[in-house]
Amino acid sequence: SAEGIREMSPDEPVRVSPSGVEYFDTCGLGWFLDRYRGREGAVSAGVGTIVHAAFERAGDDASVESLAQIVDDGWTNLTFDVDWESRWRRSKVQGMLEKLISYLDHVRAEQRRRVAAEIDFCVEGESFVLPGTIDRIEVDSDNRVHIIDLKTSRNAITRDEAKTNPQLMSYQLAVLDGLPGSSADAAVQDRIVGLELAQAGLLYVGTSAKGYVVRIQEPLTAEQRAAFRAHLHEVAEGMSAAECVARLESHCVSTGYAPCRIHLVPAVTE
């Protein structure tokens, strides 16, 4: 069904998101189905939102206990089919909180300070609009910016994949452009805009590793920044096209949970 999908004007900029760019690069068909069929995994998404809230509100004196209180306050808003699932997921989250505190201890040891959390932006191009939210921005003792995106997923991308990760590139572009469209206080933006970028990183706290896992992306060069803008234009054109490309070998067939897999099964005939 195409219900809820409206026809766009040819001159209307396409709204893309940092995660949407990453998914579209992986598989156009998978992106389309995920975007328009309705998302699954409401409980998992809710748990992730609660952990993000704890990370957002974590102050310099944060402890596992203080973060656990934030989680418990939001836990009652989640609906589980059975009690054991609630207990099982809550135990998993406890491990995530311990990893978060370990990360925050590392940040303090590195003499980095948080200057912003959940800071929004909206980068605009000729053919696209790229809104997003950066989970956390830190500044080190050399006044360099560190961009952090929190992940609660079980699997981390590889170090090589992080080098060209579209989400991190989107966040870098937003900071380098001066956080356009941000609703953050001017004083907060002033502490970030114009400073040198040190790195952007994905912080994983939900993997099977004993500690947190970080995947780093080095600062974009001027050439990489221009190339990524051009890529966003290509993505916007692809998202507004009449057809979506399915990446059979690299996604649809090889990835067991891909939403596009079922749509590639040949029809059964008598």
Coordinates of C-alpha atoms in Angstrom, one line a residue:
S1 CA 0.0 0.0 0.0
A2 CA 1.2 3.5 -0.8
E3 CA -0.9 5.1 1.9
G4 CA 0.9 7.9 3.6
I5 CA 3.3 8.4 0.7
R6 CA 2.7 11.8 -1.0
E7 CA 3.8 12.9 -4.4
M8 CA 6.7 15.4 -4.1
S9 CA 7.3 18.5 -6.3
P10 CA 10.3 18.1 -8.5
D11 CA 11.8 21.3 -7.0
E12 CA 11.1 20.3 -3.4
P13 CA 14.2 19.4 -1.4
V14 CA 14.3 15.8 -0.2
R15 CA 14.3 15.2 3.6
V16 CA 17.1 12.8 4.5
S17 CA 18.5 11.7 7.9
P18 CA 22.0 10.7 8.9
S19 CA 20.8 7.1 9.6
G20 CA 18.7 7.1 6.4
V21 CA 21.7 8.0 4.3
E22 CA 23.5 5.1 5.8
Y23 CA 20.7 2.6 5.2
F24 CA 20.1 3.9 1.7
D25 CA 23.7 3.4 0.9
T26 CA 23.4 -0.2 2.2
C27 CA 20.2 -1.0 0.2
G28 CA 17.7 1.2 -1.4
L29 CA 14.9 -1.3 -1.2
G30 CA 15.6 -2.0 2.4
W31 CA 15.6 1.7 3.2
F32 CA 12.2 2.1 1.5
L33 CA 10.6 -0.8 3.3
D34 CA 12.0 0.3 6.6
R35 CA 10.8 3.9 6.0
Y36 CA 7.3 3.2 4.8
R37 CA 6.1 -0.2 6.0
G38 CA 6.2 0.8 9.7
R39 CA 8.9 0.0 12.1
E40 CA 9.1 -3.1 14.3
G41 CA 10.8 -3.6 17.6
A42 CA 9.0 -1.0 19.7
V43 CA 10.4 -2.4 23.0
S44 CA 14.0 -2.4 21.7
A45 CA 13.6 1.2 20.5
G46 CA 12.1 2.2 23.8
V47 CA 15.0 0.7 25.7
G48 CA 17.4 2.5 23.5
T49 CA 15.6 5.8 24.1
I50 CA 15.8 5.3 27.8
V51 CA 19.5 4.6 27.7
H52 CA 20.0 7.6 25.5
A53 CA 18.1 9.7 28.1
A54 CA 20.5 8.5 30.8
F55 CA 23.5 9.4 28.7
E56 CA 22.1 12.8 27.9
R57 CA 21.5 13.6 31.6
A58 CA 24.8 12.2 32.9
G59 CA 26.7 14.9 34.7
D60 CA 30.3 15.0 35.7
D61 CA 29.5 13.2 38.9
A62 CA 27.3 10.5 37.3
S63 CA 27.4 7.0 38.8
V64 CA 25.9 3.7 37.8
E65 CA 23.3 4.3 40.6
S66 CA 22.3 7.7 39.3
L67 CA 21.9 6.5 35.7
A68 CA 20.0 3.4 37.0
Q69 CA 17.5 5.8 38.6
I70 CA 16.9 7.6 35.3
V71 CA 16.4 4.2 33.6
D72 CA 14.0 3.0 36.3
D73 CA 11.9 6.2 36.1
G74 CA 11.3 5.5 32.4
W75 CA 11.0 1.7 32.6
T76 CA 7.4 1.8 33.6
N77 CA 6.5 3.4 30.3
L78 CA 7.6 0.2 28.4
T79 CA 5.2 -2.6 27.8
F80 CA 6.4 -6.2 27.9
D81 CA 4.5 -9.3 27.0
V82 CA 5.9 -11.3 29.9
D83 CA 7.6 -10.3 33.2
W84 CA 10.8 -12.3 32.5
E85 CA 11.4 -10.2 29.3
S86 CA 11.4 -7.0 31.4
R87 CA 13.8 -8.5 33.9
W88 CA 16.1 -9.8 31.2
R89 CA 16.2 -6.5 29.3
R90 CA 16.7 -4.6 32.5
S91 CA 19.8 -6.7 33.3
K92 CA 21.1 -6.1 29.9
V93 CA 20.7 -2.3 30.4
Q94 CA 22.5 -2.5 33.7
G95 CA 25.6 -3.7 31.8
M96 CA 25.2 -0.8 29.3
L97 CA 25.1 1.7 32.2
E98 CA 28.3 0.2 33.7
K99 CA 30.0 0.7 30.3
L100 CA 28.7 4.3 30.1
I101 CA 30.3 5.1 33.4
S102 CA 33.5 3.5 32.3
Y103 CA 33.4 5.7 29.2
L104 CA 32.7 8.8 31.3
D105 CA 35.7 8.0 33.5
H106 CA 37.8 7.8 30.4
V107 CA 36.6 11.2 29.3
R108 CA 37.5 12.8 32.6
A109 CA 40.9 11.1 32.5
E110 CA 41.4 12.6 29.1
Q111 CA 40.4 16.0 30.4
R112 CA 37.5 16.3 28.0
R113 CA 34.3 18.0 29.1
R114 CA 30.8 17.8 27.8
V115 CA 29.6 21.1 26.2
A116 CA 26.4 19.9 24.6
A117 CA 24.0 16.9 24.6
E118 CA 21.2 16.2 22.1
I119 CA 22.0 19.2 20.0
D120 CA 19.9 19.5 16.8
F121 CA 20.8 20.8 13.4
C122 CA 19.5 21.1 9.9
V123 CA 21.9 21.2 7.0
E124 CA 20.4 22.4 3.7
G125 CA 21.5 21.8 0.2
E126 CA 20.1 22.5 -3.2
S127 CA 18.3 19.2 -3.4
F128 CA 18.2 18.0 0.2
V129 CA 17.4 18.9 3.8
L130 CA 19.5 17.0 6.4
P131 CA 18.1 17.3 10.0
G132 CA 19.6 15.4 12.8
T133 CA 20.6 15.3 16.5
I134 CA 24.1 14.8 17.9
D135 CA 24.0 12.8 21.1
R136 CA 27.0 14.4 22.8
I137 CA 29.7 17.0 22.0
E138 CA 32.9 17.1 24.1
V139 CA 35.8 19.6 24.0
D140 CA 39.3 18.6 25.1
S141 CA 42.0 20.5 26.8
D142 CA 43.3 21.7 23.4
N143 CA 39.9 23.1 22.5
R144 CA 39.2 20.5 19.9
V145 CA 35.7 19.0 19.3
H146 CA 34.8 15.4 19.8
I147 CA 31.5 14.2 18.4
I148 CA 29.9 11.2 20.1
D149 CA 27.0 9.1 18.9
L150 CA 25.7 6.5 21.3
K151 CA 24.7 3.0 20.0
T152 CA 22.9 0.3 22.0
S153 CA 22.9 -2.3 19.2
R154 CA 24.6 -5.6 19.7
N155 CA 26.9 -5.4 16.7
A156 CA 29.5 -2.7 16.1
I157 CA 30.7 -1.7 12.6
T158 CA 34.4 -2.3 11.7
R159 CA 37.1 0.3 12.1
D160 CA 37.3 0.5 8.3
E161 CA 33.6 1.0 8.0
A162 CA 33.7 3.9 10.5
K163 CA 36.1 5.8 8.3
T164 CA 33.3 6.5 5.8
N165 CA 30.3 6.1 8.0
P166 CA 27.5 8.4 6.7
Q167 CA 26.1 9.2 10.1
L168 CA 29.4 10.4 11.5
M169 CA 30.0 12.3 8.3
S170 CA 26.6 14.0 8.6
Y171 CA 27.4 15.1 12.2
Q172 CA 30.8 16.4 11.1
L173 CA 29.3 18.4 8.3
A174 CA 26.8 19.9 10.7
V175 CA 29.5 21.1 13.1
L176 CA 31.8 22.3 10.3
D177 CA 28.8 24.2 8.8
G178 CA 28.3 25.9 12.2
L179 CA 25.3 23.9 13.4
P180 CA 22.7 25.5 11.0
G181 CA 19.1 25.4 12.1
S182 CA 20.0 24.4 15.7
S183 CA 17.6 25.4 18.5
A184 CA 20.4 25.2 21.1
D185 CA 21.2 28.3 23.1
A186 CA 23.6 30.7 21.4
A187 CA 26.0 30.3 24.3
V188 CA 26.1 26.5 23.7
Q189 CA 26.7 27.0 20.0
D190 CA 29.5 29.5 20.7
R191 CA 31.4 26.9 22.7
I192 CA 31.5 24.6 19.7
V193 CA 31.3 26.6 16.4
G194 CA 34.7 27.5 15.0
L195 CA 36.7 25.0 17.0
E196 CA 39.0 22.4 15.4
L197 CA 37.5 19.0 15.0
A198 CA 39.4 16.2 16.8
Q199 CA 37.2 13.2 15.8
A200 CA 33.8 11.8 15.5
G201 CA 33.0 8.5 17.2
L202 CA 30.3 5.8 17.6
L203 CA 30.1 4.6 21.2
Y204 CA 28.8 1.1 21.5
V205 CA 27.6 -0.1 24.9
G206 CA 25.4 -3.1 23.9
T207 CA 27.9 -5.5 22.3
S208 CA 29.2 -8.7 23.9
A209 CA 32.5 -7.0 24.6
K210 CA 33.5 -6.6 28.3
G211 CA 33.8 -2.9 27.9
Y212 CA 32.5 -0.2 25.7
V213 CA 33.6 -0.1 22.0
V214 CA 34.4 3.1 20.1
R215 CA 34.7 3.4 16.4
I216 CA 36.5 6.6 15.3
Q217 CA 36.2 8.7 12.2
E218 CA 39.0 11.2 11.5
P219 CA 38.1 14.9 10.7
L220 CA 36.8 15.5 7.2
T221 CA 39.2 17.2 4.8
A222 CA 37.8 20.0 2.6
E223 CA 37.7 17.6 -0.3
Q224 CA 35.8 14.9 1.7
R225 CA 33.4 17.5 2.9
A226 CA 32.6 18.6 -0.7
A227 CA 32.4 15.0 -1.8
F228 CA 29.9 14.1 1.0
R229 CA 27.7 17.0 0.0
A230 CA 27.7 15.7 -3.5
H231 CA 26.8 12.3 -2.2
L232 CA 23.9 13.7 -0.2
H233 CA 22.6 15.1 -3.5
E234 CA 22.8 11.7 -5.1
V235 CA 21.1 10.1 -2.2
A236 CA 18.3 12.7 -2.3
E237 CA 17.8 11.9 -6.0
G238 CA 17.7 8.2 -5.3
M239 CA 15.2 8.5 -2.5
S240 CA 12.8 10.5 -4.7
A241 CA 13.2 8.2 -7.7
A242 CA 10.4 5.9 -8.9
E243 CA 12.5 2.8 -8.3
C244 CA 14.8 1.6 -5.4
V245 CA 17.8 -0.6 -6.0
A246 CA 18.0 -3.9 -4.1
R247 CA 21.5 -4.9 -3.0
L248 CA 21.1 -8.6 -3.3
E249 CA 24.4 -10.1 -2.3
S250 CA 25.5 -7.5 0.2
H251 CA 22.2 -7.0 2.0
C252 CA 18.9 -8.6 1.0
V253 CA 20.1 -12.2 0.7
S254 CA 23.1 -12.2 3.1
T255 CA 21.4 -10.4 6.0
G256 CA 18.9 -12.6 7.7
Y257 CA 16.8 -9.8 9.2
A258 CA 16.7 -7.6 6.1
P259 CA 13.1 -6.4 5.5
C260 CA 13.5 -6.7 1.8
R261 CA 14.4 -10.4 1.9
I262 CA 10.7 -11.6 1.8
H263 CA 10.0 -9.4 -1.3
L264 CA 12.6 -11.2 -3.3
V265 CA 11.1 -14.7 -2.9
P266 CA 9.6 -15.9 -6.2
A267 CA 5.9 -16.3 -6.3
V268 CA 4.6 -19.8 -5.7
T269 CA 2.8 -21.3 -8.7
E270 CA 0.6 -24.4 -8.9

